[in-house]
Amino acid sequence: MQILILGGTAWLGHEIAAEALRRGHQVTCLARGTSGSVPAGARLVRADRDTPDGLGAVAEQHWDAVLDVSRQPGQVRRAVAALAGTAEHFTFVSSCSVYADHGSPGADETAGLLPPLESDVMTSPDVYGAAKVACENAARNTFGPDRCLIVRPGLIAGPGDSTDRTGYWPLRFARPAADDGAVLVPEAPGLAAQVVDARDLAAWLITSAEQRLTGEFNAVGAVLALAEHLEIARGVAGHTGPVFVLDQQELAAADVNPWAGERSLPLWLPLPDFAGFMSRSNAAAKAAGLALRPLAETLADTLAWELATGPDRPRNAGLTSDEERRLLTIAHPRA
Ligand SMILES: NC(=O)c1ccc[n+]([C@@H]2O[C@H](COP(=O)([O-])OP(=O)(O)OC[C@H]3O[C@@H](n4cnc5c(N)ncnc54)[C@H](OP(=O)(O)O)[C@@H]3O)[C@@H](O)[C@H]2O)c1
């Protein structure tokens, strides 16, 4: 197939391009080239999608499949307008952030969405979900429901995750901050963790494009308790030291951030508001061929990638070693 990837220079887009090449497809990526490189064997068309004719260099060619990872409504609106006449099938990589409610475990694709962002440009991450809804609408309205696939990943995990949400836990357990090997984890009974490996997601995206799958799908992993996810990270790292906990109230009082970013415990989320954030239904995607590798493999591969690429680099998520050592002085041994 002739496949056009709008993106391809960042993590997931690169994985998608690499998977398509492995299957013998002809792959063209369109990006500015500022986020990274495309895999060997792919053609990079350097273009800026924020300009009116950004898709000009690829708009005349026939494409069997187009896959788009954008989050900017204007970029998607211009892309579908430029490509609807020459492309057979359009996949938009959306997000489970499109859903209005994150408090209901087990929700499927019929759950209500946020109102779409009207503007062409998402200027704040606060409106990421609304921007993705607007992108979905542009793709579906222009390509039509029989030529359009909307894939909504939850948290994407695996080697290459530069947000550091995947790598924090196996790396922390492999290299504890405290001299006695103690590690701090959130005590969050009832909180789920659900990640999809970027490589599994990329494989399913290409399979779906090959099969011209249409419709909307949550592309999310198996639902585990967060405590189970952390135990798998611990096992992968071979950690045998003590484990200490702080609960939701204690973490909030200590100014520890949930989910991601500075001074955070990655993947931890406050209850009850986020009880459904990482426990969405993946039944439809699995029925349509999404195959999930074991979490232990994702975390082991990510730990190996972290160790190989520099575990002491500045981190984008988690506690620093100093922060963790200070917090351990007020934490309790895990029961
Ligand atoms: N990480 C998660 O856990 C998660 C969860 C749910 C959904 N998602 C979705 O999964 C996808 C991840 O994609 P990704 O890893 O490939 O990363 P990304 O950072 O979203 O990629 C953006 C891509 O678009 C290109 N781009 C940005 N602005 C451009 C412009 N003006 N003109 C041309 N190209 C432009 C970038 O390349 P250049 O900078 O080189 O131009 C890059 O290749 C996204 O759709 C994201 O919303 C992620």
Tab-separated table of C-alpha atoms and ligand atoms in Angstrom:
chain	number	residue	atom	x	y	z
A	1	MET	CA	0.000	0.000	0.000
A	2	GLN	CA	0.961	3.652	-0.402
A	3	ILE	CA	0.661	5.003	3.140
A	4	LEU	CA	0.858	8.656	4.142
A	5	ILE	CA	1.572	9.407	7.784
A	6	LEU	CA	0.899	12.964	8.888
A	7	GLY	CA	3.578	12.958	11.566
A	8	GLY	CA	6.145	10.160	11.824
A	9	THR	CA	8.961	12.100	13.472
A	10	ALA	CA	7.767	11.668	17.081
A	11	TRP	CA	7.214	8.535	19.137
A	12	LEU	CA	3.963	6.959	18.004
A	13	GLY	CA	4.132	8.239	14.440
A	14	HIS	CA	7.631	6.781	14.127
A	15	GLU	CA	6.377	3.416	15.457
A	16	ILE	CA	3.505	3.458	12.940
A	17	ALA	CA	5.871	4.212	10.072
A	18	ALA	CA	8.307	1.498	11.174
A	19	GLU	CA	5.511	-1.072	11.416
A	20	ALA	CA	4.204	-0.197	7.952
A	21	LEU	CA	7.696	-0.534	6.490
A	22	ARG	CA	8.172	-3.926	8.171
A	23	ARG	CA	5.058	-5.102	6.327
A	24	GLY	CA	6.404	-3.961	2.981
A	25	HIS	CA	4.303	-0.846	2.479
A	26	GLN	CA	5.567	2.342	0.812
A	27	VAL	CA	5.654	4.979	3.554
A	28	THR	CA	5.679	8.755	3.225
A	29	CYS	CA	5.722	10.953	6.336
A	30	LEU	CA	4.813	14.626	6.280
A	31	ALA	CA	6.223	16.748	9.113
A	32	ARG	CA	8.523	19.712	9.669
A	33	GLY	CA	11.261	17.376	10.849
A	34	THR	CA	11.763	19.231	14.127
A	35	SER	CA	10.623	16.426	16.451
A	36	GLY	CA	13.028	13.783	15.178
A	37	SER	CA	13.679	11.606	12.167
A	38	VAL	CA	11.552	9.090	10.285
A	39	PRO	CA	12.558	5.418	10.154
A	40	ALA	CA	15.026	4.331	7.482
A	41	GLY	CA	13.086	3.475	4.353
A	42	ALA	CA	10.382	6.089	4.840
A	43	ARG	CA	10.264	9.248	2.731
A	44	LEU	CA	10.047	12.501	4.700
A	45	VAL	CA	8.213	15.368	3.053
A	46	ARG	CA	9.144	18.457	5.043
A	47	ALA	CA	6.149	20.779	5.318
A	48	ASP	CA	4.432	23.009	7.855
A	49	ARG	CA	0.791	22.065	8.353
A	50	ASP	CA	0.087	25.453	9.900
A	51	THR	CA	0.383	27.075	6.484
A	52	PRO	CA	-2.644	27.131	4.128
A	53	ASP	CA	-0.989	24.904	1.499
A	54	GLY	CA	0.947	22.721	3.961
A	55	LEU	CA	-0.352	19.522	2.362
A	56	GLY	CA	0.347	20.738	-1.186
A	57	ALA	CA	3.282	18.403	-1.773
A	58	VAL	CA	1.208	15.270	-1.100
A	59	ALA	CA	-2.282	16.304	-2.197
A	60	GLU	CA	-2.068	15.184	-5.842
A	61	GLN	CA	-0.925	11.599	-5.183
A	62	HIS	CA	-3.202	8.587	-4.619
A	63	TRP	CA	-2.977	7.174	-1.085
A	64	ASP	CA	-4.359	3.823	0.025
A	65	ALA	CA	-4.308	4.995	3.625
A	66	VAL	CA	-3.573	8.173	5.563
A	67	LEU	CA	-2.901	8.208	9.319
A	68	ASP	CA	-2.878	11.504	11.234
A	69	VAL	CA	-1.583	12.086	14.799
A	70	SER	CA	-2.301	15.820	15.001
A	71	ARG	CA	-4.004	17.553	17.906
A	72	GLN	CA	-4.672	20.828	16.102
A	73	PRO	CA	-8.165	21.114	14.564
A	74	GLY	CA	-6.972	23.452	11.811
A	75	GLN	CA	-4.264	21.001	10.754
A	76	VAL	CA	-6.797	18.187	10.462
A	77	ARG	CA	-9.429	20.349	8.769
A	78	ARG	CA	-6.922	21.397	6.098
A	79	ALA	CA	-5.580	17.836	5.736
A	80	VAL	CA	-8.926	16.144	5.156
A	81	ALA	CA	-9.974	18.895	2.739
A	82	ALA	CA	-6.759	18.403	0.761
A	83	LEU	CA	-6.780	14.580	0.788
A	84	ALA	CA	-10.440	13.501	0.586
A	85	GLY	CA	-10.274	13.285	-3.203
A	86	THR	CA	-7.077	11.232	-3.421
A	87	ALA	CA	-7.022	9.055	-0.290
A	88	GLU	CA	-9.063	5.872	0.166
A	89	HIS	CA	-9.054	5.704	3.962
A	90	PHE	CA	-8.263	8.127	6.789
A	91	THR	CA	-7.289	7.128	10.332
A	92	PHE	CA	-7.309	9.801	12.977
A	93	VAL	CA	-5.342	9.001	16.127
A	94	SER	CA	-7.467	10.667	18.782
A	95	SER	CA	-7.449	10.173	22.567
A	96	CYS	CA	-9.672	8.999	25.403
A	97	SER	CA	-9.382	12.616	26.579
A	98	VAL	CA	-12.313	13.303	24.213
A	99	TYR	CA	-14.704	11.880	26.810
A	100	ALA	CA	-16.565	14.276	29.100
A	101	ASP	CA	-16.601	11.960	32.108
A	102	HIS	CA	-13.626	10.123	33.615
A	103	GLY	CA	-15.332	8.854	36.745
A	104	SER	CA	-17.163	5.778	35.411
A	105	PRO	CA	-15.164	2.532	35.101
A	106	GLY	CA	-15.838	0.338	32.079
A	107	ALA	CA	-17.238	3.052	29.777
A	108	ASP	CA	-17.240	2.212	26.079
A	109	GLU	CA	-17.208	4.316	22.897
A	110	THR	CA	-20.828	5.442	23.378
A	111	ALA	CA	-19.845	7.625	26.365
A	112	GLY	CA	-20.492	11.349	25.937
A	113	LEU	CA	-17.843	13.581	24.402
A	114	LEU	CA	-16.675	17.077	25.230
A	115	PRO	CA	-17.995	19.886	23.025
A	116	PRO	CA	-15.596	20.357	20.078
A	117	LEU	CA	-13.097	23.202	20.045
A	118	GLU	CA	-14.251	25.679	17.434
A	119	SER	CA	-10.912	27.376	16.952
A	120	ASP	CA	-8.352	25.999	14.485
A	121	VAL	CA	-5.621	26.232	17.102
A	122	MET	CA	-5.399	24.590	20.504
A	123	THR	CA	-3.546	27.184	22.557
A	124	SER	CA	-3.647	25.373	25.918
A	125	PRO	CA	-3.344	21.724	26.967
A	126	ASP	CA	-6.500	22.336	29.023
A	127	VAL	CA	-8.541	22.058	25.808
A	128	TYR	CA	-6.683	19.045	24.385
A	129	GLY	CA	-9.759	16.810	24.652
A	130	ALA	CA	-12.031	19.367	22.976
A	131	ALA	CA	-9.421	19.861	20.240
A	132	LYS	CA	-9.323	16.113	19.579
A	133	VAL	CA	-13.148	16.056	19.338
A	134	ALA	CA	-12.947	18.808	16.701
A	135	CYS	CA	-10.257	16.813	14.830
A	136	GLU	CA	-12.431	13.670	14.939
A	137	ASN	CA	-15.404	15.596	13.582
A	138	ALA	CA	-13.390	17.063	10.718
A	139	ALA	CA	-12.097	13.610	9.726
A	140	ARG	CA	-15.489	11.876	9.950
A	141	ASN	CA	-17.458	14.667	8.261
A	142	THR	CA	-15.103	14.992	5.304
A	143	PHE	CA	-14.141	11.356	4.660
A	144	GLY	CA	-17.543	10.006	5.660
A	145	PRO	CA	-18.190	7.159	8.103
A	146	ASP	CA	-17.348	4.450	5.551
A	147	ARG	CA	-13.809	5.752	4.914
A	148	CYS	CA	-12.849	7.011	8.366
A	149	LEU	CA	-11.385	5.302	11.435
A	150	ILE	CA	-11.162	7.095	14.785
A	151	VAL	CA	-8.796	5.464	17.283
A	152	ARG	CA	-8.784	6.749	20.868
A	153	PRO	CA	-5.699	5.605	22.774
A	154	GLY	CA	-5.536	5.785	26.524
A	155	LEU	CA	-2.119	6.152	28.135
A	156	ILE	CA	0.494	4.975	25.645
A	157	ALA	CA	3.452	3.132	27.165
A	158	GLY	CA	6.736	1.594	26.146
A	159	PRO	CA	10.295	2.350	25.103
A	160	GLY	CA	10.484	5.869	23.696
A	161	ASP	CA	8.019	7.416	26.152
A	162	SER	CA	9.699	10.752	26.736
A	163	THR	CA	6.886	11.883	29.060
A	164	ASP	CA	8.537	9.441	31.500
A	165	ARG	CA	5.218	8.087	32.723
A	166	THR	CA	6.097	4.535	31.657
A	167	GLY	CA	9.720	4.554	32.719
A	168	TYR	CA	9.423	6.214	36.125
A	169	TRP	CA	8.279	3.154	38.075
A	170	PRO	CA	10.585	0.429	36.735
A	171	LEU	CA	13.511	2.853	36.865
A	172	ARG	CA	12.713	3.993	40.418
A	173	PHE	CA	12.470	0.397	41.589
A	174	ALA	CA	15.725	-0.420	39.782
A	175	ARG	CA	17.494	2.625	41.247
A	176	PRO	CA	15.875	3.615	44.560
A	177	ALA	CA	16.676	7.083	45.890
A	178	ALA	CA	17.000	5.965	49.515
A	179	ASP	CA	20.156	4.274	50.832
A	180	ASP	CA	18.120	1.397	52.295
A	181	GLY	CA	16.402	0.799	48.946
A	182	ALA	CA	12.993	2.090	50.073
A	183	VAL	CA	10.586	3.262	47.373
A	184	LEU	CA	7.509	5.472	47.821
A	185	VAL	CA	4.277	4.461	46.092
A	186	PRO	CA	0.768	5.917	46.257
A	187	GLU	CA	-1.751	4.056	48.388
A	188	ALA	CA	-4.792	4.200	46.126
A	189	PRO	CA	-7.095	1.229	46.615
A	190	GLY	CA	-9.716	1.190	43.862
A	191	LEU	CA	-7.572	3.061	41.356
A	192	ALA	CA	-6.933	1.277	38.060
A	193	ALA	CA	-4.019	1.537	35.648
A	194	GLN	CA	-4.436	0.844	31.946
A	195	VAL	CA	-1.724	1.338	29.353
A	196	VAL	CA	-1.401	0.345	25.726
A	197	ASP	CA	2.063	-0.454	24.371
A	198	ALA	CA	2.943	1.914	21.504
A	199	ARG	CA	4.150	-1.056	19.454
A	200	ASP	CA	0.849	-2.919	19.883
A	201	LEU	CA	-1.038	0.249	19.009
A	202	ALA	CA	1.064	0.841	15.897
A	203	ALA	CA	0.579	-2.756	14.743
A	204	TRP	CA	-3.181	-2.535	15.137
A	205	LEU	CA	-3.341	0.852	13.406
A	206	ILE	CA	-1.599	-0.584	10.340
A	207	THR	CA	-3.723	-3.749	10.366
A	208	SER	CA	-6.834	-1.586	10.597
A	209	ALA	CA	-5.705	0.607	7.710
A	210	GLU	CA	-4.969	-2.522	5.634
A	211	GLN	CA	-8.468	-3.818	6.380
A	212	ARG	CA	-10.083	-0.377	5.969
A	213	LEU	CA	-11.686	-0.616	9.372
A	214	THR	CA	-14.105	2.205	10.165
A	215	GLY	CA	-15.800	3.546	13.287
A	216	GLU	CA	-14.642	4.668	16.722
A	217	PHE	CA	-12.520	2.522	19.031
A	218	ASN	CA	-10.895	2.917	22.426
A	219	ALA	CA	-7.334	1.629	22.018
A	220	VAL	CA	-6.590	0.868	25.624
A	221	GLY	CA	-4.820	-1.894	27.480
A	222	ALA	CA	-5.920	-4.399	30.078
A	223	VAL	CA	-7.327	-2.947	33.294
A	224	LEU	CA	-5.155	-3.665	36.310
A	225	ALA	CA	-5.208	-2.206	39.802
A	226	LEU	CA	-2.535	0.501	40.016
A	227	ALA	CA	-1.032	-1.523	42.877
A	228	GLU	CA	-0.729	-4.506	40.524
A	229	HIS	CA	0.908	-2.352	37.831
A	230	LEU	CA	3.440	-1.141	40.416
A	231	GLU	CA	4.157	-4.694	41.595
A	232	ILE	CA	4.868	-5.727	38.008
A	233	ALA	CA	7.258	-2.755	37.675
A	234	ARG	CA	8.888	-3.807	40.920
A	235	GLY	CA	9.261	-7.401	39.756
A	236	VAL	CA	10.747	-6.359	36.414
A	237	ALA	CA	13.294	-4.213	38.269
A	238	GLY	CA	14.107	-6.971	40.780
A	239	HIS	CA	13.362	-4.677	43.733
A	240	THR	CA	13.398	-6.368	47.134
A	241	GLY	CA	13.679	-3.304	49.370
A	242	PRO	CA	10.977	-1.825	51.574
A	243	VAL	CA	7.937	-0.132	50.062
A	244	PHE	CA	6.433	2.952	51.716
A	245	VAL	CA	3.068	4.573	51.045
A	246	LEU	CA	1.247	7.876	51.302
A	247	ASP	CA	-2.492	8.045	50.682
A	248	GLN	CA	-4.415	10.547	48.557
A	249	GLN	CA	-4.896	13.082	51.371
A	250	GLU	CA	-1.274	12.803	52.488
A	251	LEU	CA	0.051	13.188	48.950
A	252	ALA	CA	-2.125	16.246	48.372
A	253	ALA	CA	-0.992	17.767	51.672
A	254	ALA	CA	2.623	17.177	50.629
A	255	ASP	CA	2.056	18.939	47.277
A	256	VAL	CA	2.705	15.808	45.241
A	257	ASN	CA	1.111	16.086	41.809
A	258	PRO	CA	-0.927	13.281	40.278
A	259	TRP	CA	-0.419	11.703	36.856
A	260	ALA	CA	2.643	13.362	35.320
A	261	GLY	CA	5.071	16.253	35.324
A	262	GLU	CA	7.226	17.677	38.072
A	263	ARG	CA	6.966	16.432	41.668
A	264	SER	CA	4.478	13.772	40.629
A	265	LEU	CA	3.786	10.129	41.230
A	266	PRO	CA	3.113	9.053	37.635
A	267	LEU	CA	-0.160	7.222	36.915
A	268	TRP	CA	-1.581	8.096	40.352
A	269	LEU	CA	-4.910	9.952	40.014
A	270	PRO	CA	-7.347	11.311	42.585
A	271	LEU	CA	-10.522	9.386	43.321
A	272	PRO	CA	-13.425	9.502	42.707
A	273	ASP	CA	-13.110	11.916	39.776
A	274	PHE	CA	-10.701	9.702	37.820
A	275	ALA	CA	-12.040	6.268	38.762
A	276	GLY	CA	-12.789	5.603	35.087
A	277	PHE	CA	-9.820	7.334	33.487
A	278	MET	CA	-7.775	4.170	33.156
A	279	SER	CA	-10.499	1.567	33.144
A	280	ARG	CA	-12.250	2.058	29.805
A	281	SER	CA	-13.628	-0.798	27.745
A	282	ASN	CA	-11.352	-2.145	25.013
A	283	ALA	CA	-13.844	-4.834	23.959
A	284	ALA	CA	-14.534	-3.306	20.549
A	285	ALA	CA	-10.854	-2.841	19.658
A	286	LYS	CA	-9.963	-6.360	20.798
A	287	ALA	CA	-12.809	-7.782	18.732
A	288	ALA	CA	-11.374	-5.799	15.801
A	289	GLY	CA	-7.903	-7.276	16.270
A	290	LEU	CA	-6.052	-5.204	18.883
A	291	ALA	CA	-3.529	-7.615	20.442
A	292	LEU	CA	-1.921	-6.653	23.746
A	293	ARG	CA	1.434	-7.868	25.021
A	294	PRO	CA	1.887	-8.526	28.765
A	295	LEU	CA	2.580	-5.421	30.858
A	296	ALA	CA	5.755	-7.055	32.213
A	297	GLU	CA	7.203	-7.048	28.693
A	298	THR	CA	6.336	-3.360	28.161
A	299	LEU	CA	7.902	-2.381	31.484
A	300	ALA	CA	11.001	-4.566	31.054
A	301	ASP	CA	11.643	-3.172	27.585
A	302	THR	CA	11.095	0.372	28.856
A	303	LEU	CA	13.520	-0.173	31.735
A	304	ALA	CA	16.127	-1.454	29.288
A	305	TRP	CA	15.523	1.603	27.097
A	306	GLU	CA	15.796	3.948	30.092
A	307	LEU	CA	19.083	2.390	31.192
A	308	ALA	CA	20.469	2.468	27.656
A	309	THR	CA	19.470	6.064	26.902
A	310	GLY	CA	20.617	7.675	30.159
A	311	PRO	CA	18.719	7.201	33.401
A	312	ASP	CA	20.235	10.393	34.867
A	313	ARG	CA	18.864	12.683	32.170
A	314	PRO	CA	16.443	15.426	33.306
A	315	ARG	CA	13.092	13.748	33.886
A	316	ASN	CA	9.707	14.955	32.652
A	317	ALA	CA	7.705	13.163	35.342
A	318	GLY	CA	8.077	11.837	38.858
A	319	LEU	CA	9.861	12.751	42.057
A	320	THR	CA	13.504	13.732	42.089
A	321	SER	CA	15.676	11.628	44.379
A	322	ASP	CA	15.801	14.493	46.914
A	323	GLU	CA	12.012	14.865	46.848
A	324	GLU	CA	11.539	11.144	47.345
A	325	ARG	CA	13.990	10.960	50.251
A	326	ARG	CA	12.180	13.834	51.998
A	327	LEU	CA	8.755	12.290	51.429
A	328	LEU	CA	9.923	8.916	52.719
A	329	THR	CA	10.444	10.545	56.135
A	330	ILE	CA	6.677	11.095	56.446
A	331	ALA	CA	5.544	7.893	54.667
A	332	HIS	CA	4.369	4.622	56.249
A	333	PRO	CA	5.601	1.094	55.581
A	334	ARG	CA	3.180	-0.669	53.221
A	335	ALA	CA	0.949	-3.068	55.129
B	1	LIG	N1	1.150	9.813	24.862
B	1	LIG	C1	-0.020	9.331	25.233
B	1	LIG	O1	-0.130	8.658	26.262
B	1	LIG	C2	-1.239	9.559	24.365
B	1	LIG	C3	-2.485	9.187	24.848
B	1	LIG	C4	-3.603	9.313	24.013
B	1	LIG	C5	-3.449	9.798	22.726
B	1	LIG	N2	-2.234	10.187	22.289
B	1	LIG	C6	-2.095	10.637	20.900
B	1	LIG	O2	-1.158	9.789	20.277
B	1	LIG	C7	-0.457	10.521	19.272
B	1	LIG	C8	1.026	10.543	19.579
B	1	LIG	O3	1.709	10.918	18.427
B	1	LIG	P1	3.289	11.064	18.374
B	1	LIG	O4	3.897	10.264	19.446
B	1	LIG	O5	3.719	10.799	16.999
B	1	LIG	O6	3.590	12.534	18.914
B	1	LIG	P2	3.109	13.990	18.691
B	1	LIG	O7	4.034	14.836	19.463
B	1	LIG	O8	1.698	14.173	18.981
B	1	LIG	O9	3.412	14.198	17.128
B	1	LIG	C9	3.086	15.306	16.449
B	1	LIG	C10	3.592	15.046	15.033
B	1	LIG	O10	3.063	16.041	14.197
B	1	LIG	C11	4.126	16.757	13.587
B	1	LIG	N3	3.776	18.174	13.541
B	1	LIG	C12	3.477	18.981	14.591
B	1	LIG	N4	3.235	20.217	14.151
B	1	LIG	C13	3.391	20.191	12.797
B	1	LIG	C14	3.284	21.165	11.785
B	1	LIG	N5	2.980	22.439	12.051
B	1	LIG	N6	3.492	20.783	10.508
B	1	LIG	C15	3.822	19.506	10.204
B	1	LIG	N7	3.933	18.535	11.130
B	1	LIG	C16	3.726	18.881	12.414
B	1	LIG	C17	5.348	16.532	14.453
B	1	LIG	O11	6.518	16.562	13.648
B	1	LIG	P3	7.516	17.787	13.523
B	1	LIG	O12	7.644	18.426	14.877
B	1	LIG	O13	8.787	17.128	13.047
B	1	LIG	O14	6.913	18.701	12.505
B	1	LIG	C18	5.097	15.108	14.955
B	1	LIG	O15	5.580	14.149	14.046
B	1	LIG	C19	-1.056	11.907	19.269
B	1	LIG	O16	-2.133	11.915	18.377
B	1	LIG	C20	-1.558	12.040	20.697
B	1	LIG	O17	-2.560	13.022	20.799
B	1	LIG	C21	-1.124	10.091	23.076
